[in-house]
Amino acid sequence: MVDIPPVYCPIPPAAHPLLQQIQLRSEEWIAQFSFWADGAGPPSARDSNYGEMAARMAPSGIPERLQLCSDWYHLGGVWDETYDRLPTAEVGRGLGRLAEMTAKIIRTFRVPAAGLLPPSNPFNAALADIAERLHRMTTPVQRHHIIDGQQDWLVSMAWEAACKAHTRLPSLPDYTAQRLYTVGGTAFTVWLETLDGVEVPDKEWDSPSTRALTEIAGLIVAFDNDLYSYAKDLWFQRHRGVTPLNCVNVLAADLGCSIPTALDQAVRMRDRLMCLFLALRTQLAHRANSDLDHYLTGLGHFIRANIDFGNASARYSNPDGNSPHATQSPLHVSDTPLETSLKPLDIPHIAWWWQQLDSGP
C-alpha cells in the first residue's frame, strides 16, 4: 500500500448508463481473437475495465461509438502490456519489433484492408475490425484526429522503451514531453468528438488555447496515472526487473529528495495544472461554439474518468493477473488543491500553456 496525498478534482464523476453492457461486449470481442492459448491473458484484457474509461469519458455518448472506443482500448491494452513491462535487459531487442508494429498499425488505421500483418497474428483480424468500423462511423475529420492521436501514443512508446534500456532516469522536461503521449493523452482525447457526435471546426481545434487545454488535461492524467500505478511499478521492479519510469522517481532524482517528498511534489504540480485547466477552460467556454463546448466538457470528463477507472481497475491492483490486491496506491479526491498558483511550472516546453490565459482561441 502506497499512500498518495489527495488530488484536487472538482469535476464530479459521471458514467454512461450502458457502461456494464459496453464492458461485457468488449470482453467478448477481445476473447474471440485468441491472443492467449490458455485463455488467461494479462489483466488489461481480462478485467481492467477499459469499457469503464470510455463510458466515463462520454457519459452521453453514442453507444455504437462508445463500443468501438472501448474495444480499441482493450486491444491497445494488450499492446501496452506486451511492451510496457519488458525487463530492462530485453528492451533493446524489442525496439525493432515495436517500430515495425507501430508503422503497420497506423497504416491499417488509414487503410483497413492493408493486410500488413500475417493472418496468423491475432492483431491482424482485431485491428482490421477496429479500422473498418472506424471508417464506417466517423467523418474524415474525426477519423483524421483519432488516427493522429494513436500515432502520437504508439511512436512515443518507442522513446519510453529506449529510456528503460538506460539506468539513468530522464530529466523532468524530457519525461513530461514523453509522458504526455505514452499515457495516451491525445490517444484518448481525440475520441471525444466522435463519441459525442460533434466536429470542432479546424480554426478552434488547432488554436493554441484548445491545444494547450488538451495537453494540460493529458499531463494531469499522466500524473494521476503515475500516482495510482506507483505501487504496481514498484512490484514490477521487484519481481520482473522492470525499470520504474514514473514521475515520482523522476522527481526524486531531479530534486534529490525522498520518495515521500517526491509524492507530495507530484501532487502539488498536478494540482497547479488542474487550476490552470479550470481557468483556461472557463475562458474558452465563454466564446466556444456548441461543438467546442462539448469537447471542453469532455476534457473534464476525461480527467475524472481516469481517476475513477484507475481506482477500480484490476490492472493496478493485480499486476500480473495472478496476484489480486498485491498493489494498491489509490487516489482520493479533494475539493481543495495543495497549491493554487497560476505561475508556470519550471518545465520550458509547457510554459506556453500559461500564456494562453490572456489570449483568444
Coordinates of C-alpha atoms in Angstrom, one line a residue:
M1 CA 0.0 0.0 0.0
V2 CA 1.4 3.4 -1.0
D3 CA -0.3 6.5 0.5
I4 CA -0.8 9.2 -2.1
P5 CA -1.9 12.8 -1.0
P6 CA -5.4 13.6 -2.2
V7 CA -5.6 15.2 -5.6
Y8 CA -7.7 18.2 -6.5
C9 CA -10.6 17.4 -8.9
P10 CA -13.8 19.4 -8.6
I11 CA -15.3 17.6 -11.6
P12 CA -18.0 15.1 -10.4
P13 CA -18.0 11.5 -11.6
A14 CA -20.3 10.5 -14.4
A15 CA -20.9 7.4 -16.5
H16 CA -22.9 6.3 -19.5
P17 CA -25.9 4.2 -18.4
L18 CA -24.7 1.3 -20.7
L19 CA -21.3 1.0 -19.0
Q20 CA -21.8 -2.6 -17.9
Q21 CA -23.0 -3.7 -21.3
I22 CA -20.2 -1.9 -23.1
Q23 CA -17.6 -3.6 -20.9
L24 CA -19.1 -7.1 -21.3
R25 CA -19.2 -6.8 -25.0
S26 CA -15.6 -5.7 -25.2
E27 CA -14.6 -8.6 -23.1
E28 CA -16.4 -10.9 -25.5
W29 CA -15.0 -9.1 -28.5
I30 CA -11.3 -9.3 -27.4
A31 CA -11.7 -13.0 -26.4
Q32 CA -12.6 -14.1 -30.0
F33 CA -9.1 -13.3 -31.3
S34 CA -7.2 -15.9 -29.3
F35 CA -4.3 -13.7 -28.0
W36 CA -3.6 -16.3 -25.3
A37 CA -3.7 -20.0 -25.9
D38 CA -4.7 -20.7 -22.3
G39 CA -7.4 -18.1 -22.3
A40 CA -5.8 -16.3 -19.3
G41 CA -4.2 -13.2 -20.6
P42 CA -2.9 -10.2 -18.7
P43 CA -5.3 -8.2 -16.5
S44 CA -5.6 -5.5 -19.1
A45 CA -7.6 -7.8 -21.3
R46 CA -9.5 -9.8 -18.7
D47 CA -10.7 -7.4 -16.1
S48 CA -9.2 -4.0 -16.3
N49 CA -12.5 -2.4 -17.3
Y50 CA -11.4 -0.3 -20.2
G51 CA -15.1 0.0 -21.1
E52 CA -15.5 2.0 -17.9
M53 CA -12.9 4.5 -19.1
A54 CA -14.8 5.0 -22.4
A55 CA -18.2 5.2 -20.7
R56 CA -17.0 7.7 -18.2
M57 CA -15.3 9.9 -20.8
A58 CA -18.6 10.4 -22.6
P59 CA -21.5 9.8 -20.3
S60 CA -23.9 11.0 -23.0
G61 CA -22.0 9.4 -25.9
I62 CA -23.4 7.4 -28.8
P63 CA -23.5 3.7 -27.8
E64 CA -22.1 2.2 -31.0
R65 CA -19.2 4.6 -31.0
L66 CA -18.5 4.0 -27.3
Q67 CA -18.4 0.3 -28.0
L68 CA -15.8 0.9 -30.8
C69 CA -13.7 3.1 -28.5
S70 CA -13.9 0.5 -25.7
D71 CA -12.9 -2.3 -28.0
W72 CA -9.9 -0.4 -29.2
Y73 CA -8.9 0.5 -25.6
H74 CA -8.9 -3.3 -24.9
L75 CA -6.8 -4.0 -27.9
G76 CA -4.5 -1.2 -27.0
G77 CA -4.2 -2.6 -23.5
V78 CA -3.0 -5.9 -24.9
W79 CA -0.4 -4.0 -27.0
D80 CA 0.6 -1.9 -24.0
E81 CA 1.1 -4.9 -21.7
T82 CA 3.3 -6.5 -24.4
Y83 CA 5.8 -3.7 -24.4
D84 CA 5.3 -1.7 -21.3
R85 CA 6.6 -4.4 -18.9
L86 CA 9.6 -5.7 -20.7
P87 CA 12.5 -6.3 -18.3
T88 CA 15.3 -3.8 -18.8
A89 CA 17.6 -6.5 -20.3
E90 CA 15.0 -7.3 -23.1
V91 CA 14.0 -3.7 -24.0
G92 CA 16.7 -3.2 -26.7
R93 CA 15.8 -6.4 -28.5
G94 CA 12.1 -5.3 -28.6
L95 CA 12.6 -1.9 -30.1
G96 CA 12.8 -3.1 -33.7
R97 CA 9.6 -5.1 -33.4
L98 CA 7.9 -2.2 -31.7
A99 CA 8.8 0.2 -34.5
E100 CA 7.7 -2.2 -37.2
M101 CA 4.3 -2.9 -35.5
T102 CA 3.8 0.8 -34.9
A103 CA 4.0 1.6 -38.6
K104 CA 1.8 -1.3 -39.5
I105 CA -0.9 -0.4 -37.0
I106 CA -1.1 3.2 -38.2
R107 CA -1.2 2.1 -41.8
T108 CA -4.0 -0.3 -41.1
F109 CA -5.9 2.5 -39.4
R110 CA -5.6 4.5 -42.6
V111 CA -6.2 1.6 -44.9
P112 CA -8.3 -1.2 -43.2
A113 CA -7.6 -3.7 -46.0
A114 CA -3.8 -3.1 -45.9
G115 CA -3.1 -6.7 -44.8
L116 CA 0.3 -5.9 -43.4
L117 CA 0.2 -8.4 -40.6
P118 CA 0.3 -12.2 -41.0
P119 CA -3.2 -13.8 -40.9
S120 CA -2.0 -15.9 -38.0
N121 CA -1.2 -12.8 -35.9
P122 CA -4.3 -12.1 -33.8
F123 CA -3.7 -8.4 -34.1
N124 CA -4.4 -8.8 -37.8
A125 CA -8.2 -9.5 -37.6
A126 CA -8.7 -7.4 -34.5
L127 CA -7.1 -4.3 -35.9
A128 CA -8.8 -4.7 -39.2
D129 CA -12.2 -4.9 -37.5
I130 CA -11.4 -1.7 -35.5
A131 CA -10.2 0.1 -38.6
E132 CA -13.2 -0.9 -40.7
R133 CA -15.7 0.2 -38.0
L134 CA -13.8 3.5 -37.5
H135 CA -14.1 4.3 -41.2
R136 CA -17.8 3.5 -41.2
M137 CA -18.7 5.5 -38.1
T138 CA -16.6 8.7 -38.4
T139 CA -16.3 11.7 -40.6
P140 CA -13.0 12.2 -42.4
V141 CA -12.1 15.0 -39.9
Q142 CA -13.0 12.9 -36.8
R143 CA -11.1 9.9 -38.2
H144 CA -8.0 12.1 -39.0
H145 CA -7.9 13.3 -35.4
I146 CA -8.3 9.8 -34.0
I147 CA -5.5 8.3 -36.1
D148 CA -3.2 11.2 -35.4
G149 CA -3.7 10.6 -31.7
Q150 CA -3.0 6.9 -31.9
Q151 CA 0.2 7.7 -33.8
D152 CA 1.3 10.1 -31.0
W153 CA 0.9 7.3 -28.5
L154 CA 2.5 4.5 -30.5
V155 CA 5.5 6.5 -31.6
S156 CA 6.2 7.8 -28.1
M157 CA 6.2 4.2 -26.7
A158 CA 9.5 3.6 -28.6
W159 CA 11.0 6.6 -26.7
E160 CA 9.7 5.2 -23.5
A161 CA 11.1 1.8 -24.2
A162 CA 14.5 3.3 -25.1
C163 CA 14.5 5.1 -21.8
K164 CA 14.0 1.9 -19.9
A165 CA 17.1 0.5 -21.6
H166 CA 19.2 3.0 -19.7
T167 CA 20.0 3.1 -16.0
R168 CA 19.7 6.9 -15.7
L169 CA 16.2 8.4 -15.5
P170 CA 15.3 11.2 -18.0
S171 CA 15.1 14.8 -16.9
L172 CA 11.8 16.2 -15.8
P173 CA 11.3 18.1 -19.1
D174 CA 12.1 15.0 -21.2
Y175 CA 9.9 12.8 -19.1
T176 CA 6.9 15.1 -19.2
A177 CA 7.3 15.5 -23.0
Q178 CA 7.3 11.8 -23.4
R179 CA 4.5 11.1 -20.8
L180 CA 2.1 13.5 -22.5
Y181 CA 1.8 10.8 -25.2
T182 CA 2.7 7.5 -23.6
V183 CA -0.2 7.8 -21.1
G184 CA -2.4 8.0 -24.2
G185 CA -3.3 11.7 -23.6
T186 CA -4.1 12.6 -27.2
A187 CA -4.9 9.0 -28.0
F188 CA -7.9 9.4 -25.6
T189 CA -9.0 13.0 -26.1
V190 CA -9.2 12.6 -29.9
W191 CA -12.1 10.3 -29.4
L192 CA -14.3 12.9 -27.6
E193 CA -15.6 14.4 -30.9
T194 CA -16.7 11.0 -32.3
L195 CA -18.2 9.7 -29.0
D196 CA -20.4 12.8 -28.7
G197 CA -21.1 13.1 -32.4
V198 CA -19.5 16.6 -32.8
E199 CA -16.9 18.1 -35.1
V200 CA -14.8 21.0 -33.8
P201 CA -14.0 23.5 -36.6
D202 CA -10.3 23.4 -37.6
K203 CA -9.8 27.0 -36.6
E204 CA -10.8 26.2 -33.0
W205 CA -9.3 22.6 -32.9
D206 CA -5.9 23.9 -34.0
S207 CA -5.9 27.1 -31.9
P208 CA -3.2 27.5 -29.3
S209 CA -5.7 27.7 -26.5
T210 CA -7.5 24.5 -27.4
R211 CA -4.3 22.7 -28.0
A212 CA -3.0 23.9 -24.7
L213 CA -6.1 22.8 -22.8
T214 CA -5.9 19.4 -24.4
E215 CA -2.3 18.9 -23.4
I216 CA -2.9 20.2 -19.9
A217 CA -5.6 17.5 -19.5
G218 CA -3.2 14.9 -20.8
L219 CA -0.4 15.8 -18.4
I220 CA -2.9 15.9 -15.4
V221 CA -4.0 12.4 -16.4
A222 CA -0.3 11.3 -16.8
F223 CA 0.5 12.4 -13.3
D224 CA -2.6 10.8 -11.9
N225 CA -1.8 7.6 -13.8
D226 CA 1.7 7.6 -12.4
L227 CA 0.4 8.1 -8.9
Y228 CA -2.2 5.3 -8.8
S229 CA 0.1 2.9 -10.7
Y230 CA 3.1 3.7 -8.5
A231 CA 2.7 0.6 -6.3
K232 CA 2.4 -1.5 -9.5
D233 CA 5.6 0.0 -10.9
L234 CA 7.4 -1.0 -7.7
W235 CA 6.0 -4.5 -7.9
F236 CA 7.3 -5.0 -11.4
Q237 CA 10.7 -3.6 -10.4
R238 CA 10.9 -6.0 -7.5
H239 CA 9.6 -9.1 -9.3
R240 CA 10.5 -8.6 -13.0
G241 CA 13.4 -6.2 -13.1
V242 CA 11.4 -3.6 -14.9
T243 CA 12.8 -0.1 -14.7
P244 CA 10.2 2.1 -12.9
L245 CA 9.7 5.1 -15.2
N246 CA 7.3 7.3 -13.2
C247 CA 7.0 10.9 -12.3
V248 CA 7.7 10.1 -8.7
N249 CA 11.1 8.5 -9.4
V250 CA 11.9 11.2 -11.9
L251 CA 11.1 14.0 -9.4
A252 CA 13.1 12.3 -6.6
A253 CA 16.1 12.1 -8.9
D254 CA 15.6 15.6 -10.3
L255 CA 15.2 17.2 -6.9
G256 CA 17.5 14.9 -4.9
C257 CA 14.7 14.2 -2.5
S258 CA 13.0 11.3 -0.7
I259 CA 10.1 9.4 -2.3
P260 CA 7.5 10.8 0.2
T261 CA 8.7 14.3 -0.7
A262 CA 8.5 13.4 -4.4
L263 CA 5.0 12.1 -4.0
D264 CA 4.0 15.4 -2.3
Q265 CA 5.6 17.5 -5.0
A266 CA 4.0 15.4 -7.8
V267 CA 0.5 16.2 -6.3
R268 CA 1.3 19.8 -5.9
M269 CA 2.4 20.1 -9.6
R270 CA -0.7 18.3 -10.9
D271 CA -3.0 20.4 -8.6
R272 CA -1.4 23.6 -10.2
L273 CA -2.1 22.1 -13.6
M274 CA -5.7 21.4 -12.5
C275 CA -6.1 25.1 -11.5
L276 CA -4.7 26.1 -14.9
F277 CA -7.0 23.7 -16.7
L278 CA -10.1 25.1 -15.0
A279 CA -9.1 28.7 -15.5
L280 CA -8.4 28.3 -19.2
R281 CA -11.5 26.2 -19.8
T282 CA -13.7 28.9 -18.3
Q283 CA -12.0 31.4 -20.5
L284 CA -12.5 29.3 -23.7
A285 CA -16.1 28.3 -22.8
H286 CA -17.3 32.0 -22.9
R287 CA -16.7 32.1 -26.6
A288 CA -17.0 28.5 -27.7
N289 CA -19.5 27.2 -30.2
S290 CA -21.6 24.2 -29.2
D291 CA -19.2 21.6 -30.7
L292 CA -16.2 23.1 -29.0
D293 CA -18.1 23.4 -25.8
H294 CA -18.9 19.6 -25.9
Y295 CA -15.2 19.0 -26.4
L296 CA -14.2 21.2 -23.5
T297 CA -16.7 19.4 -21.2
G298 CA -15.4 16.1 -22.4
L299 CA -11.8 17.0 -21.4
G300 CA -13.1 17.4 -17.9
H301 CA -14.9 14.1 -18.0
F302 CA -11.6 12.6 -19.3
I303 CA -9.7 13.8 -16.2
R304 CA -12.2 12.5 -13.8
A305 CA -12.8 9.2 -15.7
N306 CA -9.1 8.4 -15.5
I307 CA -9.2 8.7 -11.7
D308 CA -12.3 6.6 -11.3
F309 CA -11.1 4.0 -13.8
G310 CA -7.7 3.8 -12.2
N311 CA -9.0 3.3 -8.7
A312 CA -11.3 0.4 -9.9
S313 CA -9.2 -1.3 -12.5
A314 CA -7.5 -4.6 -11.6
R315 CA -4.6 -3.6 -13.8
Y316 CA -3.4 -1.5 -10.9
S317 CA -4.1 -3.9 -8.1
N318 CA -3.4 -7.3 -9.7
P319 CA -0.2 -6.5 -11.7
D320 CA 0.4 -9.9 -13.3
G321 CA -3.1 -11.3 -13.3
N322 CA -2.3 -13.8 -10.6
S323 CA -1.7 -11.5 -7.6
P324 CA -5.1 -9.9 -6.6
H325 CA -4.8 -6.9 -4.3
A326 CA -1.0 -7.2 -4.4
T327 CA -0.6 -3.5 -5.2
Q328 CA -2.6 -0.5 -4.0
S329 CA -2.0 3.2 -4.4
P330 CA -5.5 4.6 -4.9
L331 CA -6.2 8.3 -5.5
H332 CA -8.5 10.1 -3.2
V333 CA -10.2 13.3 -4.4
S334 CA -10.0 16.6 -2.6
D335 CA -12.2 19.7 -3.0
T336 CA -9.2 22.0 -2.5
P337 CA -5.8 22.0 -4.2
L338 CA -2.5 21.7 -2.3
E339 CA -1.3 24.6 -4.4
T340 CA -3.3 27.2 -6.4
S341 CA -0.5 29.2 -8.1
L342 CA -1.1 30.1 -11.7
K343 CA 2.6 30.7 -12.3
P344 CA 4.2 28.4 -14.9
L345 CA 5.9 25.3 -13.7
D346 CA 9.6 25.2 -14.4
I347 CA 9.3 23.0 -17.5
P348 CA 10.2 25.0 -20.6
H349 CA 8.3 23.0 -23.2
I350 CA 5.0 23.6 -21.5
A351 CA 5.5 27.3 -20.4
W352 CA 3.4 28.4 -23.3
W353 CA 0.2 26.9 -21.7
W354 CA 0.0 29.7 -19.2
Q355 CA 0.4 32.3 -21.9
Q356 CA -3.0 31.3 -23.3
L357 CA -4.8 32.7 -20.2
D358 CA -4.6 36.2 -21.8
S359 CA -5.1 35.3 -25.4
G360 CA -8.0 34.3 -27.6
P361 CA -8.6 31.0 -29.3

